[in-house]
PDB file of C-alpha atoms in Angstrom:
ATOM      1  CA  UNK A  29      96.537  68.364 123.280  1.00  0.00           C
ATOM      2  CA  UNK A  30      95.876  71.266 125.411  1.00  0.00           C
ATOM      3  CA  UNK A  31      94.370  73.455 123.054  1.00  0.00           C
ATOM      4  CA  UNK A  32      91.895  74.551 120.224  1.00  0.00           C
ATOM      5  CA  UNK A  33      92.463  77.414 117.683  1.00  0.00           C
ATOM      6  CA  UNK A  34      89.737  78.075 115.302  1.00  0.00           C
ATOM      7  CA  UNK A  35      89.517  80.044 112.483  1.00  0.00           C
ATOM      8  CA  UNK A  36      86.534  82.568 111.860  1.00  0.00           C
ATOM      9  CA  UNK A  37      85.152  83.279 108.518  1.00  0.00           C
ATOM     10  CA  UNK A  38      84.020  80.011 106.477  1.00  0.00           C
ATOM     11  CA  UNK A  39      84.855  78.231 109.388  1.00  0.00           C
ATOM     12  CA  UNK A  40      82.599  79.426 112.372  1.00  0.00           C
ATOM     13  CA  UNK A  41      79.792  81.005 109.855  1.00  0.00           C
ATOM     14  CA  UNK A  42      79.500  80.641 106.291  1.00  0.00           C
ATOM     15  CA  UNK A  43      80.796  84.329 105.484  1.00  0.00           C
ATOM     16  CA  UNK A  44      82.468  82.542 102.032  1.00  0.00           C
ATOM     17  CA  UNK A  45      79.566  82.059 100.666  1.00  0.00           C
ATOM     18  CA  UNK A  46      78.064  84.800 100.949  1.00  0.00           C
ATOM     19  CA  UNK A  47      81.177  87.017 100.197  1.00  0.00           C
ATOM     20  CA  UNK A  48      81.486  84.993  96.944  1.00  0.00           C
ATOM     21  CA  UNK A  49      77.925  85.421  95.867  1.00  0.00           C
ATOM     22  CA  UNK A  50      77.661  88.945  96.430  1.00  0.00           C
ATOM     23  CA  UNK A  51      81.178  89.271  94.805  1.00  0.00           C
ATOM     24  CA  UNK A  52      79.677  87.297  91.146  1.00  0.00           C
ATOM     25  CA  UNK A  53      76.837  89.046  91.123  1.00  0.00           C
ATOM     26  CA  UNK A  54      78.990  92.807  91.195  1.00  0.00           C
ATOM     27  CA  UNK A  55      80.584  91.286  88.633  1.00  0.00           C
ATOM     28  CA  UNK A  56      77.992  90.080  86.374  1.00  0.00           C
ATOM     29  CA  UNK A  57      75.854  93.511  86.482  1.00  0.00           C
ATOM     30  CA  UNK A  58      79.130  96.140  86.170  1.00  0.00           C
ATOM     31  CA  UNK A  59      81.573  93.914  84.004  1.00  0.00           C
ATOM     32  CA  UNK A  60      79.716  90.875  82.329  1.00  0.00           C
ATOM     33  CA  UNK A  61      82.019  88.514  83.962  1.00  0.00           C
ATOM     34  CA  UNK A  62      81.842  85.606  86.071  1.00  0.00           C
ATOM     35  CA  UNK A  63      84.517  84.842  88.749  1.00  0.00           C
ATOM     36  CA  UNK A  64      86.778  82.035  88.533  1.00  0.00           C
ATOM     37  CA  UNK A  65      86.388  79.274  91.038  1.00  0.00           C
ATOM     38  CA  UNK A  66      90.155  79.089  90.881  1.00  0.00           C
ATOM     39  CA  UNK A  67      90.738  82.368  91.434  1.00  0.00           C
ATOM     40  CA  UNK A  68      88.579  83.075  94.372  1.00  0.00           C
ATOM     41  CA  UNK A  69      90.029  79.706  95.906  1.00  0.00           C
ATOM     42  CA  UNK A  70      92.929  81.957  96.034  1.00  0.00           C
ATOM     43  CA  UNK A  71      91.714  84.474  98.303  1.00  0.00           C
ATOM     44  CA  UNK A  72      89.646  82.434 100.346  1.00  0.00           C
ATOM     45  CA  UNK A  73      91.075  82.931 104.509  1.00  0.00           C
ATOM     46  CA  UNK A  74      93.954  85.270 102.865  1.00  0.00           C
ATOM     47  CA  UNK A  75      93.931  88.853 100.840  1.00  0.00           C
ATOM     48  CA  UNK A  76      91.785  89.681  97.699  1.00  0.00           C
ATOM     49  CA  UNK A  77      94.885  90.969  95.974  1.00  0.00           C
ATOM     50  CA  UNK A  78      94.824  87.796  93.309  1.00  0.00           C
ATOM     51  CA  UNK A  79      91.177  88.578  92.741  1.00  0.00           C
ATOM     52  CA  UNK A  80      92.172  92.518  92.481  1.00  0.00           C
ATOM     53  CA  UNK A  81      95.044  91.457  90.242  1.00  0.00           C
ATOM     54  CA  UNK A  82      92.539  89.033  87.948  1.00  0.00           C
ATOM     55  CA  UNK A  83      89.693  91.731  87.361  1.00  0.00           C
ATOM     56  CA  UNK A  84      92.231  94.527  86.466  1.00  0.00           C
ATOM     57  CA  UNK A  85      93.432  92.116  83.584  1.00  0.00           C
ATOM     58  CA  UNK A  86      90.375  90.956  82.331  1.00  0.00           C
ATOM     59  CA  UNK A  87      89.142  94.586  82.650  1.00  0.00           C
ATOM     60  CA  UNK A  88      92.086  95.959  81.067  1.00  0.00           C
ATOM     61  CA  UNK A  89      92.711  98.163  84.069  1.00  0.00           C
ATOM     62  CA  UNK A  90      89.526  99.657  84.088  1.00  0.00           C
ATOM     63  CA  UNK A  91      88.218  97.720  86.932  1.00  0.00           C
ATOM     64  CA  UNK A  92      87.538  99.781  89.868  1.00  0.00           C
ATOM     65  CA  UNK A  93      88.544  98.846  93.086  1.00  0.00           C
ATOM     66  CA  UNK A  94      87.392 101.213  96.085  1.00  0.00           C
ATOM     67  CA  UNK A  95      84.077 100.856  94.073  1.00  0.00           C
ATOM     68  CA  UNK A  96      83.950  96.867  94.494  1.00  0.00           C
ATOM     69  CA  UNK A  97      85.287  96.875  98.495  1.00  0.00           C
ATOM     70  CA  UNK A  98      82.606  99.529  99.099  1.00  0.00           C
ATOM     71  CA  UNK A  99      79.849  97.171  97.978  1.00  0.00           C
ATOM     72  CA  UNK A 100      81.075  94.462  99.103  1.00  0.00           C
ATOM     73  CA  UNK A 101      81.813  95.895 102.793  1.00  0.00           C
ATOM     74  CA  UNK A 102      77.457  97.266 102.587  1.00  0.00           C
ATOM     75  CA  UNK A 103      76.317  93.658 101.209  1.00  0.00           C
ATOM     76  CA  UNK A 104      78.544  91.731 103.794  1.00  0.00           C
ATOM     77  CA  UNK A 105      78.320  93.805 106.575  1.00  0.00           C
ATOM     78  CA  UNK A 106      74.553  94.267 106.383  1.00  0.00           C
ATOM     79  CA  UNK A 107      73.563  90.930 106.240  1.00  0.00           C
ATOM     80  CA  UNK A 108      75.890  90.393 109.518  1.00  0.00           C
ATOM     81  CA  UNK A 109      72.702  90.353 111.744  1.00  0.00           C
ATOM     82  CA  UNK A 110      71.339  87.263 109.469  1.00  0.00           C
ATOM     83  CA  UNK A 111      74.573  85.167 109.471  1.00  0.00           C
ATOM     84  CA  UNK A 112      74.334  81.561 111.770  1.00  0.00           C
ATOM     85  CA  UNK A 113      76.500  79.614 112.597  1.00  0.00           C
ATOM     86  CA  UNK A 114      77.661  76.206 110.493  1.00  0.00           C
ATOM     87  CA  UNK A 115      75.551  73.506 111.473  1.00  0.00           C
ATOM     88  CA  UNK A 116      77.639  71.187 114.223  1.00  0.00           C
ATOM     89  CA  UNK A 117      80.287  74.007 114.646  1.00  0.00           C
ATOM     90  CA  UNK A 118      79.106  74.428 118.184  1.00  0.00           C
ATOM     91  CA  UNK A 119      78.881  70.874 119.114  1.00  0.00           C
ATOM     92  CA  UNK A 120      82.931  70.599 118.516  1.00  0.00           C
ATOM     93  CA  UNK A 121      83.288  74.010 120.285  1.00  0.00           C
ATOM     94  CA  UNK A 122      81.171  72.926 123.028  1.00  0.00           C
ATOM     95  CA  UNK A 123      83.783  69.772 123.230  1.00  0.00           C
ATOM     96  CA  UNK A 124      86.357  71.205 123.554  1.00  0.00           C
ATOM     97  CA  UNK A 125      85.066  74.486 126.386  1.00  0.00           C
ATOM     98  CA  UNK A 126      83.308  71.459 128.719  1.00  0.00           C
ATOM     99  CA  UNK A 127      86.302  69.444 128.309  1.00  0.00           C
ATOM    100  CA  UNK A 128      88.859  71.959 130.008  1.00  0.00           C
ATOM    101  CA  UNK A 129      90.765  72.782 126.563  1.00  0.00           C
ATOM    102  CA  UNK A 130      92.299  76.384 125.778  1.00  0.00           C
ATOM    103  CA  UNK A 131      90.319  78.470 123.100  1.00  0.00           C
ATOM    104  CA  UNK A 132      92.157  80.938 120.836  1.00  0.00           C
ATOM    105  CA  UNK A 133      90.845  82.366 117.409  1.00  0.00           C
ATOM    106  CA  UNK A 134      93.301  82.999 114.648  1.00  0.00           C
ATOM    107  CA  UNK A 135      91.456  84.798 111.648  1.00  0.00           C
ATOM    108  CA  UNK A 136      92.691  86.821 108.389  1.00  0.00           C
ATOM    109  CA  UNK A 137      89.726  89.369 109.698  1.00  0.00           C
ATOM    110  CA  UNK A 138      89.746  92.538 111.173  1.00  0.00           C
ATOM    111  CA  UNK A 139      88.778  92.619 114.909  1.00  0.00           C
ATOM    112  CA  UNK A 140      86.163  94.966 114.422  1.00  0.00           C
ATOM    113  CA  UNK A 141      83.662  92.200 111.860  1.00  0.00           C
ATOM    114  CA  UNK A 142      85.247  89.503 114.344  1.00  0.00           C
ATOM    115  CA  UNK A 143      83.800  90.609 118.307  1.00  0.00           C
ATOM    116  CA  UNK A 144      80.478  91.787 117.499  1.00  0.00           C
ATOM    117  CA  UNK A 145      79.452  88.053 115.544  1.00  0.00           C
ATOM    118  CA  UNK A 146      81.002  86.395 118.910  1.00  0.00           C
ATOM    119  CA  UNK A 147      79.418  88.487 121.361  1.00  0.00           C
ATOM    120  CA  UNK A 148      75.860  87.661 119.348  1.00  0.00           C
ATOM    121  CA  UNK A 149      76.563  84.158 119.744  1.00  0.00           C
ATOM    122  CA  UNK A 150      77.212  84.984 123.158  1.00  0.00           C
ATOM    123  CA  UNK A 151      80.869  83.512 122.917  1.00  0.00           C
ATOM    124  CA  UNK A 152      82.742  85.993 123.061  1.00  0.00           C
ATOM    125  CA  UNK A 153      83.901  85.577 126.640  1.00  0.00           C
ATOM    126  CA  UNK A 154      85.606  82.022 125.908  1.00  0.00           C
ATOM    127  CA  UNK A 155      88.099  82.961 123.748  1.00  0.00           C
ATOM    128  CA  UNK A 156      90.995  83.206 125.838  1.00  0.00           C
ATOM    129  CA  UNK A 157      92.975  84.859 122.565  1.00  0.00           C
ATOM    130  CA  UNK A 158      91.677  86.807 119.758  1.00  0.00           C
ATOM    131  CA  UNK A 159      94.250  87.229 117.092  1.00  0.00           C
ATOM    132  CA  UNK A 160      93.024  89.394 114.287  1.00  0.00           C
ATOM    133  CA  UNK A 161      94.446  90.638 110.889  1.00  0.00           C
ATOM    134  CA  UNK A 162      95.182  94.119 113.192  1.00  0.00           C
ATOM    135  CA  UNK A 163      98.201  91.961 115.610  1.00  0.00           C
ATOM    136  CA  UNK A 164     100.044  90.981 112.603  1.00  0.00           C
ATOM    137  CA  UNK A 165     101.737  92.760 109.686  1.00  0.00           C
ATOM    138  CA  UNK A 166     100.789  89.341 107.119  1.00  0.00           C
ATOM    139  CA  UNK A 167      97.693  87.189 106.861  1.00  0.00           C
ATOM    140  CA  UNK A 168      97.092  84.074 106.400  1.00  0.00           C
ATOM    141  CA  UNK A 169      98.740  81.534 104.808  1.00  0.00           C
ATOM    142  CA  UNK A 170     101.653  83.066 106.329  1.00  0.00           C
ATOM    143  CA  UNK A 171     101.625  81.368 110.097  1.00  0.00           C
ATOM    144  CA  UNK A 172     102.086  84.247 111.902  1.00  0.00           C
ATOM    145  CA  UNK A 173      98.277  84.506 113.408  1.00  0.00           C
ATOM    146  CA  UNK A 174      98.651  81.338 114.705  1.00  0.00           C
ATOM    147  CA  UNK A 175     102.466  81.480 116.451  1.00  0.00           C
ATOM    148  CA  UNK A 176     101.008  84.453 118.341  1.00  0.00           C
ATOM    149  CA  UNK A 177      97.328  82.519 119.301  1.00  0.00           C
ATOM    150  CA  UNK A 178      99.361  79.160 120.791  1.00  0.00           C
ATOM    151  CA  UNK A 179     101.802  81.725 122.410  1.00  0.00           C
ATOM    152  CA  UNK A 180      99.032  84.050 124.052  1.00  0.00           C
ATOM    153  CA  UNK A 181      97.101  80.690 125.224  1.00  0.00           C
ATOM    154  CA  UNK A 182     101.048  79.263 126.537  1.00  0.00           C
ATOM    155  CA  UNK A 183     100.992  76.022 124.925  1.00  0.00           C
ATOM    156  CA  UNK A 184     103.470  74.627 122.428  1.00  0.00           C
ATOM    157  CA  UNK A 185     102.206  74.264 118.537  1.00  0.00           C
ATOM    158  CA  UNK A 186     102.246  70.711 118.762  1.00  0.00           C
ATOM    159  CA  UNK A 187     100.074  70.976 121.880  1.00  0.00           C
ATOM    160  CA  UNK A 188      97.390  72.705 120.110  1.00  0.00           C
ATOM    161  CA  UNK A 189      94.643  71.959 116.975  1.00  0.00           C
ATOM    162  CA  UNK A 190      93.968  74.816 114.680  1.00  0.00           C
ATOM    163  CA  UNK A 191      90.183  74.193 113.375  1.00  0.00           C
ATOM    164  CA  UNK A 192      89.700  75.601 109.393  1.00  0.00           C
ATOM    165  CA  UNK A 193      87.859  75.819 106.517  1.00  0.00           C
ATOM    166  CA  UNK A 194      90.603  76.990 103.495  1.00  0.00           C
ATOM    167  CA  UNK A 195      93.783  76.073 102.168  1.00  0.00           C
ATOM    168  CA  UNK A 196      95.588  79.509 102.799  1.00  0.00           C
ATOM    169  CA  UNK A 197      94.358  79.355 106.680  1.00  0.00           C
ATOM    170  CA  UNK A 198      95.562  75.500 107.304  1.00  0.00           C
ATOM    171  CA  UNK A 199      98.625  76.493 104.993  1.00  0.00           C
ATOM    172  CA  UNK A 200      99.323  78.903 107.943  1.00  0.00           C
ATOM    173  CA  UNK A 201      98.263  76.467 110.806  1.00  0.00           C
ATOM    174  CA  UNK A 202     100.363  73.954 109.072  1.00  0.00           C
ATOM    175  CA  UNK A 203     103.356  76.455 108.846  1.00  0.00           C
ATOM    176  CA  UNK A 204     103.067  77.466 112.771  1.00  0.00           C
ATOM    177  CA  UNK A 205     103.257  73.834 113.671  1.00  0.00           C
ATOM    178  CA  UNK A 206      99.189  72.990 114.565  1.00  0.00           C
ATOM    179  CA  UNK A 207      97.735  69.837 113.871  1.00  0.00           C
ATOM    180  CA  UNK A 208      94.834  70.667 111.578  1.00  0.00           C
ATOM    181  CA  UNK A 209      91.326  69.917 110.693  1.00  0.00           C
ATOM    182  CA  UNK A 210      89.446  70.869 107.986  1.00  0.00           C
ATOM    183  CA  UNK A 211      85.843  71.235 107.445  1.00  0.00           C
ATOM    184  CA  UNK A 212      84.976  72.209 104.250  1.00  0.00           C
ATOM    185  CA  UNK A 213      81.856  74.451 103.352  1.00  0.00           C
ATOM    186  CA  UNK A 214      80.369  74.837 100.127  1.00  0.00           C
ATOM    187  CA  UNK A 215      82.888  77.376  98.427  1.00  0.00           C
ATOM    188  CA  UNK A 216      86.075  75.079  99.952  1.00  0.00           C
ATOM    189  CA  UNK A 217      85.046  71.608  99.118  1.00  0.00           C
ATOM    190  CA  UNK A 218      87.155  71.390  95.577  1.00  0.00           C
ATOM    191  CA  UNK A 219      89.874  72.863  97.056  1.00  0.00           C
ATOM    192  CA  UNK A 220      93.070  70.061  97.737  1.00  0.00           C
ATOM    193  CA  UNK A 221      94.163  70.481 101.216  1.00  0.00           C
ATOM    194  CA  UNK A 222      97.989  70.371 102.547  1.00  0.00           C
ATOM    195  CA  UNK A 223      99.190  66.840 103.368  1.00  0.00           C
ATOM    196  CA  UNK A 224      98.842  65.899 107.282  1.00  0.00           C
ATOM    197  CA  UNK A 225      95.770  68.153 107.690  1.00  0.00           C
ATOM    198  CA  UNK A 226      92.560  65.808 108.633  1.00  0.00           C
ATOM    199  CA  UNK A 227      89.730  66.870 106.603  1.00  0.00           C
ATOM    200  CA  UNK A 228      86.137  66.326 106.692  1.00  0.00           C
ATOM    201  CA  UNK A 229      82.776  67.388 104.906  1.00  0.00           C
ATOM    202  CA  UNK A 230      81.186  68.800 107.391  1.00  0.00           C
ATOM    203  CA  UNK A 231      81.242  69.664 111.233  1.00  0.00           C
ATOM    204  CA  UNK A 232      79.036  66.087 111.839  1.00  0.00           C
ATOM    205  CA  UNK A 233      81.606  63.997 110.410  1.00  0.00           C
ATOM    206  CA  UNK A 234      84.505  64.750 112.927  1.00  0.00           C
ATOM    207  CA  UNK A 235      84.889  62.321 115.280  1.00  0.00           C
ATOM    208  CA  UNK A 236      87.414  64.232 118.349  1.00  0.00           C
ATOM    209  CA  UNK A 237      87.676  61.606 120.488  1.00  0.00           C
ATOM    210  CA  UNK A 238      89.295  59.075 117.466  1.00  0.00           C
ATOM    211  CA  UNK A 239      91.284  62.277 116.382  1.00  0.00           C
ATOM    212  CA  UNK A 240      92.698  63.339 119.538  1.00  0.00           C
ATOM    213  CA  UNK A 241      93.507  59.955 120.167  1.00  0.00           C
ATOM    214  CA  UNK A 242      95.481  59.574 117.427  1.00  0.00           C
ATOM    215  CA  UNK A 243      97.824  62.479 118.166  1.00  0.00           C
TER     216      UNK A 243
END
């Protein structure tokens, strides 16, 4: 292994959350409806078109759209300056910067919510590769953020360990050839994970020096 990629949202900070709490309660107060657990698993590290597509059916095409982003985008965004990182996501980071590994970032965000989070956690400088939803014409869970993150860093797929938190982003990992770990939040951890992706409950559980060892 010569390399870590990790994801961002839900994996770094618990944006997910947030994102989905924010999203039921526009919901509840415009529309009298509660969102899905299955449905927002959908969307989760990928696009909110299946979430889009849901409301405008339930709605009967009278849900509005530009109305929901913009809310969500003050609610989010706003609350950026409160957002900390997931407990024991910088102990792993920390392993693999003082241990000499390659750090890329591979996230279905745009770079623009991505640098100013990392430069506040005063990390932005390690990242040797920041691939953002702007470099690539489709998100996650296609695998094209992460081909480009293990080719800016020069290392092979195989060579490298793509760190998540959802099904569509270690779909995509998976798909670019990344060995994969999981750590599941509280919005992922009912989700079923692809086969040969190592997952764990939370950022104290993973044990790098048994999984590295083992690859």
């Amino acid at each position: 292994m010569k390399a870590f990629v990790f994801d961002f949202d839900g994996t770094m900070i618990d944006t997910e959350a947030v994102w989905f709490d924010e999203t039921q309660k526009y919901l509840q107060v415009n529309y009298g409806l509660d969102l899905p657990m299955d449905v927002y698993e959908q969307v989760v590290g990928s696009t909110d078109e299946p979430l889009l597509l849901y409301m405008a059916e339930q709605t009967n095409g009278k849900f509005d759209a530009a109305a929901f982003q913009k809310y969500i985008d003050v609610q989010v965004h706003n609350g950026r300056d409160k957002l900390e990182m997931r407990p024991g996501f910088m102990r792993l980071f920390n392993y693999a910067k003082d241990n000499g590994y390659k750090i890329g970032l591979a996230t279905s965000s745009a770079r623009a919510w991505v640098d100013p989070i990392l430069e506040k956690f005063g990390i932005l400088e390690d990242f040797e590769t920041i691939q953002t939803a702007d470099d690539v014409e489709v998100i996650k869970p296609d695998p094209a953020l992460y081909r480009q993150a293990v080719e800016a860093l020069g290392v092979k797929p195989e060579e490298a360990v793509a760190v998540e938190d959802s099904r569509n982003g270690s779909l995509s990992a998976v798909g670019a050839g990344l060995h994969v770990i999981v750590v599941k939040n509280e919005v992922t951890k009912g989700i079923v994970f692809p086969e040969g992706t190592s997952v764990y409950d939370s950022f104290e559980d993973v044990d790098l020096d048994a999984f590295l060892a083992g690859k």
